[in-house]
Structures are given as C-alpha cells and as structure tokens.
mmCIF file of C-alpha atoms and ligand atoms in Angstrom:
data_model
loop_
_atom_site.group_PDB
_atom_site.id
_atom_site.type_symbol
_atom_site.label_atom_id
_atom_site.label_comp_id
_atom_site.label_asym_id
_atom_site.label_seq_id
_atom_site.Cartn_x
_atom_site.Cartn_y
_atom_site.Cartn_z
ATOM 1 C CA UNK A 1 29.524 -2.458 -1.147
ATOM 2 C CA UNK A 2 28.708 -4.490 -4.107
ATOM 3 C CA UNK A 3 25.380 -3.283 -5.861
ATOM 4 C CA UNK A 4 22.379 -5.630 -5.442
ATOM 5 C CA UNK A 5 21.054 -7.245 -9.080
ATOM 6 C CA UNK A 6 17.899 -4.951 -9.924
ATOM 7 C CA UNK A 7 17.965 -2.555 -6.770
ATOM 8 C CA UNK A 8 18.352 0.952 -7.644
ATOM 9 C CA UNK A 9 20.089 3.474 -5.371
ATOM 10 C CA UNK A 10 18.101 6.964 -5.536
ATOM 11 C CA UNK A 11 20.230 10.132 -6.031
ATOM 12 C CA UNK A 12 19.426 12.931 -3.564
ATOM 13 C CA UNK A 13 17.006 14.716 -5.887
ATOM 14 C CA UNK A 14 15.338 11.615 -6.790
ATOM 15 C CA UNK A 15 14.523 11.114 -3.301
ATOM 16 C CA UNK A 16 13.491 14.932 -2.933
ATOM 17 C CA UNK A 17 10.896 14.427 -5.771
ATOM 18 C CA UNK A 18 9.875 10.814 -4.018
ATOM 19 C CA UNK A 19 8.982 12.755 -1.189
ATOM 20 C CA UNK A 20 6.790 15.259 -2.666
ATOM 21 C CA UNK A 21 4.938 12.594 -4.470
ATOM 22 C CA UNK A 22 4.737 11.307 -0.984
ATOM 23 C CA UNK A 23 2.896 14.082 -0.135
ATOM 24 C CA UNK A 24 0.267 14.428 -2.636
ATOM 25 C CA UNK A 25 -0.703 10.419 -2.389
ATOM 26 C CA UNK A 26 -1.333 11.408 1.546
ATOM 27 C CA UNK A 27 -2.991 14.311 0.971
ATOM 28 C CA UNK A 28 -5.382 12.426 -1.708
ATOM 29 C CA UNK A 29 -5.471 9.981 1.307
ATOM 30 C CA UNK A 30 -6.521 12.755 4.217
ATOM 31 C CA UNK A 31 -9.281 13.644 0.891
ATOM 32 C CA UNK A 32 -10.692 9.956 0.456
ATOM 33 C CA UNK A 33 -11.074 9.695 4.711
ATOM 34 C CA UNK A 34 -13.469 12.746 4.904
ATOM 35 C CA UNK A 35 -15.582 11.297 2.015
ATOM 36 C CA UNK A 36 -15.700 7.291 3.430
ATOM 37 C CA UNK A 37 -19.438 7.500 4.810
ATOM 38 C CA UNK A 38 -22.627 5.461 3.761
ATOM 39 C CA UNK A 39 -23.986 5.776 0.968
ATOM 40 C CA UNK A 40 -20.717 7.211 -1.154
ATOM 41 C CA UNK A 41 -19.919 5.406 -4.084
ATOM 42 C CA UNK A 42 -16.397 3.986 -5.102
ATOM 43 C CA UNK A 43 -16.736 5.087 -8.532
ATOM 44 C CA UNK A 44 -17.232 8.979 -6.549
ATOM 45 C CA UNK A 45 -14.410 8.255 -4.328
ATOM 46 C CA UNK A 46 -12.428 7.628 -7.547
ATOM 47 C CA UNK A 47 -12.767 10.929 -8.604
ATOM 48 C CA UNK A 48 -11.856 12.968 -5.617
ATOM 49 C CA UNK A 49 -8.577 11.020 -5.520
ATOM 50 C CA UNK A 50 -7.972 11.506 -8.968
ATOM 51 C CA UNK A 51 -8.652 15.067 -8.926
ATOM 52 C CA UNK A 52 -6.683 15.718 -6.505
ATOM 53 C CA UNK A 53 -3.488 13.944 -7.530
ATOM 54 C CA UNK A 54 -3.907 15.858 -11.004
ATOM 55 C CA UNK A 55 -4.521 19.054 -8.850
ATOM 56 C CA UNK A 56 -0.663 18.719 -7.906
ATOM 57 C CA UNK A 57 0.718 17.906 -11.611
ATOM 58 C CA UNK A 58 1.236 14.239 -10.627
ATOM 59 C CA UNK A 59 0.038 11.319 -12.356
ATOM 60 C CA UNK A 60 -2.208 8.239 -10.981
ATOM 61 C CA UNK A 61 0.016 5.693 -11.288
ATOM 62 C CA UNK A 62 -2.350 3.011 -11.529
ATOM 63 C CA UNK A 63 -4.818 4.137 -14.203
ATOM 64 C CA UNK A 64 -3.839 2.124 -17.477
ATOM 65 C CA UNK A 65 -1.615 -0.139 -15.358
ATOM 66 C CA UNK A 66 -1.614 -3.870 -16.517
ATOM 67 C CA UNK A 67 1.019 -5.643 -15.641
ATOM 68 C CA UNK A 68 0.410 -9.411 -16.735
ATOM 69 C CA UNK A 69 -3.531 -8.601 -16.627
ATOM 70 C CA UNK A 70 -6.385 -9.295 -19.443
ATOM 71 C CA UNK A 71 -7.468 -5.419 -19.405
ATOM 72 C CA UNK A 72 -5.362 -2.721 -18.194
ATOM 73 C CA UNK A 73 -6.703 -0.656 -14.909
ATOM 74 C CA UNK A 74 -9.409 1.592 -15.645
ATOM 75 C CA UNK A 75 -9.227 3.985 -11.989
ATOM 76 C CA UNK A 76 -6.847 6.012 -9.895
ATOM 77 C CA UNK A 77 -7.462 3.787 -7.114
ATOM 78 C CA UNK A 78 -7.750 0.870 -6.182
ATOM 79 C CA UNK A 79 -11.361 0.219 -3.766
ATOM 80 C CA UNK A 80 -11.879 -3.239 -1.987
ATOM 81 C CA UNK A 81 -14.318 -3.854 0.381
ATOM 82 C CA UNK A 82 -14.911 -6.393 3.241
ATOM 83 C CA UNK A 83 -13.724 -9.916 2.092
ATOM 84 C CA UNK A 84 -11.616 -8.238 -1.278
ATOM 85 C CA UNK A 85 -7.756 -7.617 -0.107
ATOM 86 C CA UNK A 86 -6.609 -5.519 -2.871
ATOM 87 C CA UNK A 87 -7.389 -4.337 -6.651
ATOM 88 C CA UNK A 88 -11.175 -3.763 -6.490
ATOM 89 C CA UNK A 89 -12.199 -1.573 -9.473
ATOM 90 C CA UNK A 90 -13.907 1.642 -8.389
ATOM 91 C CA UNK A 91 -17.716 1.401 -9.329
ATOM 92 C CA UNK A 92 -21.451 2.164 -8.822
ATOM 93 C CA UNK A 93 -21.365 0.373 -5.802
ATOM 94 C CA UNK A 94 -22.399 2.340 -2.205
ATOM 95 C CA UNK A 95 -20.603 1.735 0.947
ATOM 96 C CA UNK A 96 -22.597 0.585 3.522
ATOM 97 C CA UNK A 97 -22.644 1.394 7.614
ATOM 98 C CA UNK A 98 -20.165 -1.164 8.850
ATOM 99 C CA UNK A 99 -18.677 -1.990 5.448
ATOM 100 C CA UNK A 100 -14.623 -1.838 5.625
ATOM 101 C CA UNK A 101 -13.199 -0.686 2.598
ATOM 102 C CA UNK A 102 -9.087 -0.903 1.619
ATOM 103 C CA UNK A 103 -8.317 2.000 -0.910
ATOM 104 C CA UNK A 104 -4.970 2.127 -2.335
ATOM 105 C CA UNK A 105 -3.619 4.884 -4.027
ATOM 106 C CA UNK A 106 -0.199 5.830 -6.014
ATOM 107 C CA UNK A 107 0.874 9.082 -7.719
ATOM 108 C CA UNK A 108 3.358 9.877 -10.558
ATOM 109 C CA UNK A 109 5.408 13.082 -9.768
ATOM 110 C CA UNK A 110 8.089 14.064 -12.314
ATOM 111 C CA UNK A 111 8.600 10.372 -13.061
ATOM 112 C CA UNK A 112 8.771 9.213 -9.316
ATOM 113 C CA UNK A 113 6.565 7.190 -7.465
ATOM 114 C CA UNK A 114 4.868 6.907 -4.241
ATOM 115 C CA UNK A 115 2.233 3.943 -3.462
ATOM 116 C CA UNK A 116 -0.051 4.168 -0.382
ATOM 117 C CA UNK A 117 -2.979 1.484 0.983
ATOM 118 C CA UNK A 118 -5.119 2.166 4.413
ATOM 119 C CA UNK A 119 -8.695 0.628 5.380
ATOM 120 C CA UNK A 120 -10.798 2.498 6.880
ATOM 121 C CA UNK A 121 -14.211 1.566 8.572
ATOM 122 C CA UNK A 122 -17.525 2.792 7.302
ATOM 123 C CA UNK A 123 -20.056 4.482 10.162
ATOM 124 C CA UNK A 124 -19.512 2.387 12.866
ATOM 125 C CA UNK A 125 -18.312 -1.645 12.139
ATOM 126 C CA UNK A 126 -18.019 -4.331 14.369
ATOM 127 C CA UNK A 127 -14.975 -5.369 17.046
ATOM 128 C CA UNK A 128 -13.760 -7.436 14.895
ATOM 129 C CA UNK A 129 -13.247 -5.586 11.978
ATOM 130 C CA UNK A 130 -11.908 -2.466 14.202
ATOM 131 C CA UNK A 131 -9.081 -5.478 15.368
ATOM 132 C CA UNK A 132 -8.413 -6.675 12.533
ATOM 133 C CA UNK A 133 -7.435 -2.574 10.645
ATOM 134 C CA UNK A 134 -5.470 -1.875 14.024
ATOM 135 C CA UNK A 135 -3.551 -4.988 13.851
ATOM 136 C CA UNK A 136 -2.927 -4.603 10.300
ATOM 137 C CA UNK A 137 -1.844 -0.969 10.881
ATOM 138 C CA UNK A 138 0.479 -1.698 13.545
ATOM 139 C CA UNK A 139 1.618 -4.748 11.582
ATOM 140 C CA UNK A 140 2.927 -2.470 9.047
ATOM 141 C CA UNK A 141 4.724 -0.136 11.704
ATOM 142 C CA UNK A 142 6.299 -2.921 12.887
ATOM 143 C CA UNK A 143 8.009 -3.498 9.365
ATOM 144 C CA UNK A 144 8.722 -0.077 8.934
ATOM 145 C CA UNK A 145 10.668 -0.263 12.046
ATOM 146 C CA UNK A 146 13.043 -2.711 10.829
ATOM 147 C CA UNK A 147 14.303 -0.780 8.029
ATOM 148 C CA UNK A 148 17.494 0.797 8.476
ATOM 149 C CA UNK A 149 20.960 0.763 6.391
ATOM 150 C CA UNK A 150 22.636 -2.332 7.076
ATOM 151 C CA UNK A 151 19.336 -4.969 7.964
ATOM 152 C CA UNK A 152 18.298 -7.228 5.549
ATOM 153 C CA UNK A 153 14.291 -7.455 3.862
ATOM 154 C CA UNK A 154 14.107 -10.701 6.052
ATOM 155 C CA UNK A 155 13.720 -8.435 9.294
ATOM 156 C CA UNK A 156 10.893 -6.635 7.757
ATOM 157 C CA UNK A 157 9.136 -9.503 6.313
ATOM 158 C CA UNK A 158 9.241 -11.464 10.149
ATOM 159 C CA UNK A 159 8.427 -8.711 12.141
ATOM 160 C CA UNK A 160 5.043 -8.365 10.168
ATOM 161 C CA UNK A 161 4.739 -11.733 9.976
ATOM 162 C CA UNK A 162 5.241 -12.951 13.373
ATOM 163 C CA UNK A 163 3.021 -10.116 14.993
ATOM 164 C CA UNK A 164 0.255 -10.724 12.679
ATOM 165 C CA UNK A 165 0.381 -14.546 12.845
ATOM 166 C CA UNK A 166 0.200 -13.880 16.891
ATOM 167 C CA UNK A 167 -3.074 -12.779 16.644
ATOM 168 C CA UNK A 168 -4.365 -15.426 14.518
ATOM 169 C CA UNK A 169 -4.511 -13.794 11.231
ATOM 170 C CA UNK A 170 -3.450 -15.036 7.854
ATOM 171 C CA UNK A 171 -0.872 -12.999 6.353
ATOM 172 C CA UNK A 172 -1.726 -12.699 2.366
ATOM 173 C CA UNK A 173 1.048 -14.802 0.510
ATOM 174 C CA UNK A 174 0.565 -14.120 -2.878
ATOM 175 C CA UNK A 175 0.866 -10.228 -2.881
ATOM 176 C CA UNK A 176 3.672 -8.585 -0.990
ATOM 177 C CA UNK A 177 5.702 -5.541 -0.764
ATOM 178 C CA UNK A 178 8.300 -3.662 -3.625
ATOM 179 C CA UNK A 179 10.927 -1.626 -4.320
ATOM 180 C CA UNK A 180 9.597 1.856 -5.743
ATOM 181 C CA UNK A 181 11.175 4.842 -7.651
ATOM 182 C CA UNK A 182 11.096 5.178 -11.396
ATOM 183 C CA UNK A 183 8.988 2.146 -11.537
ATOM 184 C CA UNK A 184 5.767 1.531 -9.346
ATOM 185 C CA UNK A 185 7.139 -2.165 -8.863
ATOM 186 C CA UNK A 186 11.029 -2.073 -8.525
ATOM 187 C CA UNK A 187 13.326 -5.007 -6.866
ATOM 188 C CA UNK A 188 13.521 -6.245 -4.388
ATOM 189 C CA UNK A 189 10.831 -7.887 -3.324
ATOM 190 C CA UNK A 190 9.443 -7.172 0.462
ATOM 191 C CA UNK A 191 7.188 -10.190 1.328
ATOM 192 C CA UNK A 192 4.707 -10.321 4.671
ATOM 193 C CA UNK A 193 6.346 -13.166 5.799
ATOM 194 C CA UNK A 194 10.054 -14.329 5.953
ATOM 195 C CA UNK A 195 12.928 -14.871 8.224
ATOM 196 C CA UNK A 196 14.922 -12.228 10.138
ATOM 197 C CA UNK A 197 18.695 -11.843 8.704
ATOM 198 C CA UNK A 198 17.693 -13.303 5.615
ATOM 199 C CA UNK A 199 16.915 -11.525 1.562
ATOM 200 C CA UNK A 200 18.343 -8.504 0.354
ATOM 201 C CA UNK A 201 20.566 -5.777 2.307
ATOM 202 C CA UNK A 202 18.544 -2.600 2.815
ATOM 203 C CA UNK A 203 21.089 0.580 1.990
ATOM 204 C CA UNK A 204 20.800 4.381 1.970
ATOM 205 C CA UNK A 205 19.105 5.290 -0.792
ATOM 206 C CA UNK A 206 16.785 2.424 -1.200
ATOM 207 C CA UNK A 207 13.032 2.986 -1.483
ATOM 208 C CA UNK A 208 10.369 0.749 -0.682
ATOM 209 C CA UNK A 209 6.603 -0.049 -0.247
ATOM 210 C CA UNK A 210 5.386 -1.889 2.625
ATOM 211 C CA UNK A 211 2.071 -3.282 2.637
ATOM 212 C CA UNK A 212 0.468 -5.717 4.676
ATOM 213 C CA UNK A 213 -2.291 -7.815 3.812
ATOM 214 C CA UNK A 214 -3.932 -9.411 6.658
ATOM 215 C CA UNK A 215 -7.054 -11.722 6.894
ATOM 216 C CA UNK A 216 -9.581 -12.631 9.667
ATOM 217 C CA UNK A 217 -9.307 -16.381 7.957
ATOM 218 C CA UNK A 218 -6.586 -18.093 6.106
ATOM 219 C CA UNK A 219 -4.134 -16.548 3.784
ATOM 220 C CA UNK A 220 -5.365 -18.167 0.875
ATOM 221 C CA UNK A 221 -7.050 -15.434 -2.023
ATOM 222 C CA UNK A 222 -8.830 -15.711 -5.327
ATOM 223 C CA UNK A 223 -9.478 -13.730 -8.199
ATOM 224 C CA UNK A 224 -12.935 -12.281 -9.301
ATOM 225 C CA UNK A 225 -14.414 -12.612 -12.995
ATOM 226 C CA UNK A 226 -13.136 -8.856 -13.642
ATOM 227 C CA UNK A 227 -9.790 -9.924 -14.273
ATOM 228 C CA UNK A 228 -8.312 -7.275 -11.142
ATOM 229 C CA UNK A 229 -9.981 -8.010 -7.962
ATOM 230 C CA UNK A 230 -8.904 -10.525 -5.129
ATOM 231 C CA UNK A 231 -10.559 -11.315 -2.774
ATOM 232 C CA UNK A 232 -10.187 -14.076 0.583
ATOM 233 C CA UNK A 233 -10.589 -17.254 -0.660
ATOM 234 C CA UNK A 234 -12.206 -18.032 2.848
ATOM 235 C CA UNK A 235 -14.570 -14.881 2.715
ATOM 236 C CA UNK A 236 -13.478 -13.458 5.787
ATOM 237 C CA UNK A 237 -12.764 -9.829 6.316
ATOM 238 C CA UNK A 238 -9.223 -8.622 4.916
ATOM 239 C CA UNK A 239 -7.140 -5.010 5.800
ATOM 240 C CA UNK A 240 -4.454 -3.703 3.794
ATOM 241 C CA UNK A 241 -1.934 -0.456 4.741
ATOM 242 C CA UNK A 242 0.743 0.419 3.036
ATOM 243 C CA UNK A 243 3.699 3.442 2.721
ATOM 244 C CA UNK A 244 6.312 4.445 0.415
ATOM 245 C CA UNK A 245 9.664 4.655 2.576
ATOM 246 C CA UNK A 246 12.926 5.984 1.239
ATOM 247 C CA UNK A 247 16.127 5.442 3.506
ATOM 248 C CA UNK A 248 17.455 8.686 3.393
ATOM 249 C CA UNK A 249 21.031 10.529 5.050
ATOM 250 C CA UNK A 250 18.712 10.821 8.200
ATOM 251 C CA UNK A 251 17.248 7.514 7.783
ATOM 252 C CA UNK A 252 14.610 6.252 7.123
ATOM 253 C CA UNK A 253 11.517 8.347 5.867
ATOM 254 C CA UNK A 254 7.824 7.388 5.652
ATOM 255 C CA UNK A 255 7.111 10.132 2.244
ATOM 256 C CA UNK A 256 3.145 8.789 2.258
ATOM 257 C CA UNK A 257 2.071 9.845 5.705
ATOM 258 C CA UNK A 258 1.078 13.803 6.240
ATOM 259 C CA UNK A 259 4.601 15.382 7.173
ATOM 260 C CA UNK A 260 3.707 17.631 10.519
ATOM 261 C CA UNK A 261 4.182 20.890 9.352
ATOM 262 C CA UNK A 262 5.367 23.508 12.223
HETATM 263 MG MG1 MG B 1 -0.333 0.162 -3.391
HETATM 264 MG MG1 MG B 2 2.422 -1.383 -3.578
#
C-alpha cells in the first residue's frame, strides 16, 4: 500500500516503548483518581502526576509545550473544571463537592508518547453531570471500536459523533483527535465528527489519540485571558476522555488504560 503523506508507521519496538509509556500515563491516572476529593487543589494534583511520571524515567509531555501559544505550558497536566473542556492550567484553586474536573495527562518514555484525558466527578455531582462523563466515556469506546487495519478515520469520527449527537450533546469542533508517536501531535487528524468511509486509511502500525469532547450545550468554545484554557462558549458543563491506541499484529491496543495483570 502506498504510504499516507505525514502518517508514520511504528516499528515493533517503537510500539513496545509506546506501550510502556502507556502504562505510566495510566498509572499517573489510577494516582490523580484517589486524590480527586474536595478541597484538593489542581496545582497539588499537578504534582502527584508529575511525580509519578518522573518516578518511571518518562517525561511530561506537556510541560513547556507551546505549540502556536503566547506562553509555553507551565504543568504536567492539564486540569479543567465544569464549563472548561480542555487546557486548564493547574493552580491554587480547590475542587469543590459536585465540581467535575477533566485532567489530561501525557508522558515522554524514551522519546515515545502516550496522551490520556478522563473526567471524573468530585464527592457526589448531579444526574446530569454523571450523564454527561458516561456518555462521553462510552462515546470514546465507541471510536475506539472502529479502529482496525483497513477502516478509514471517517468511521471513528461518526461513530462518536452520531452517538453523542443522539443524546443531545454538542460534540467540541475545534479540538479533535491525533496521530501520536515521536511527536505528541502526529498526522492524521481524528476529528469528533465526520462521515463513515471517509479520511485517512487506518493500517498496522498506526498510533492514535482519541478524545472526545462533549458538551451539555452547543459545541461552540472560547478561550480564557491565560492564553491556554477553553472553555464552553455556552457555559454548560463539558467531559473529555481520551487514550493512546496503537494498531498492533494483534490489533488494536488501548496502551493508556491499566493492562490486567494475571
Ligand atoms: Mg491529551
Ligand atoms: Mg491528545
């Protein structure tokens, strides 16, 4: 098959070392889970993340990251909370009882990458929050599920799309999905929404990050004054998840979610 413009192909040990960076982003996920109560701050939750990627002689992938931005990331993850979708800078601020917050978190190991999103609830929140995180979570399963040698991006992109949209959420345009490896942001691109059959082929040895963005409200977002965090430009409450998948001999492999050990 002819090679895609910009796609890379990962070799098997490439793919060995994506998976162990797989690893150490879920275990600094399993980390950040037990510490999400009231009256934790972000900046603190920042910390135990970071520690523990560093703890496993990775890198946080997104500390000094800046992309097209005015000033380059300052924290190993990223912490957004109720109406913000993604890139909230870690702070002084406390989570409250009922708060949801979105933490995404990525991890540098021997010069692969894996990037990993969830949103979790603080104490107990209300119905429709709850919907909204299980919708996005199963939203992004739904993706995943399309991925196999031979499908096209397209498949992935409408199958998130068209579930979410069924409930009545907006489905964030602006932000979507990437090829990972070498590079936290790699082609091709894996938008939320899209048409089945359509975009890119998906082959063996292709990684990529899905990552659902989905809000109570419209899909429409803006940017804060600190030059990194977006929020809904309706104010409603937004959920993000996302994994790192590599398509592998077997197929395909989700390398960010705890591997079940025997
Ligand atoms: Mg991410
Ligand atoms: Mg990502």
């Amino acid at each position: 098959m002819a090679p895609q413009m910009g796609i890379t192909i990962k070799s098997r040990r490439e793919i060995k070392l994506m998976l162990e960076a797989g690893q150490i982003v879920a275990n600094a996920k399993a980390k950040l889970v037990e510490a999400i109560v009231p009256g934790v701050s972000t900046r603190d939750l920042d910390a135990i993340a970071e520690e523990e990627i560093r703890q496993r002689d990775a890198i946080p992938s997104f500390k000094g990251y800046q992309a097209g931005a005015i000033v380059p990331f300052p924290a190993t993850i990223c912490a957004s909370i109720n109406d913000e979708i993604v890139h909230g800078i870690p702070g002084k601020r406390k989570l409250k009882e009922g708060d949801i917050i979105s933490i995404d978190v990525g991890a540098i190991y021997h010069g692969l990458h894996a990037d990993s999103a969830f949103t979790l609830g603080v104490g107990k929140v209300s119905d429709e929050a709850r919907k909204l995180m299980d919708a996005t979570r199963e939203s992004l399963d739904r993706g995943i599920a399309k991925i196999k040698d031979g499908a096209r991006i397209g498949d992935i992109s409408s199958a998130v799309q068209t579930y979410a949209e069924g409930l009545g959420y907006g489905v964030v345009r602006q932000y979507v999905g990437h090829g990972i490896g070498f590079e936290m942001h790699e082609e091709p691109q894996v938008p939320n929404y899209g048409q089945p059959g359509r975009g890119p082929l998906i082959r063996k040895g292709m990684a990529l990050a899905i990552e659902p963005m989905l809000n109570i409200g419209g899909w429409e977002t803006k940017q804060l004054e600190d030059g990194w965090t977006v929020a809904t430009a309706d104010g409603t409450l937004s959920a993000h998840f996302e994994d790192t998948i590599v398509i592998t001999e077997d197929g395909p492999t989700v390398t960010t979610r705890m591997a079940l050990t025997a």
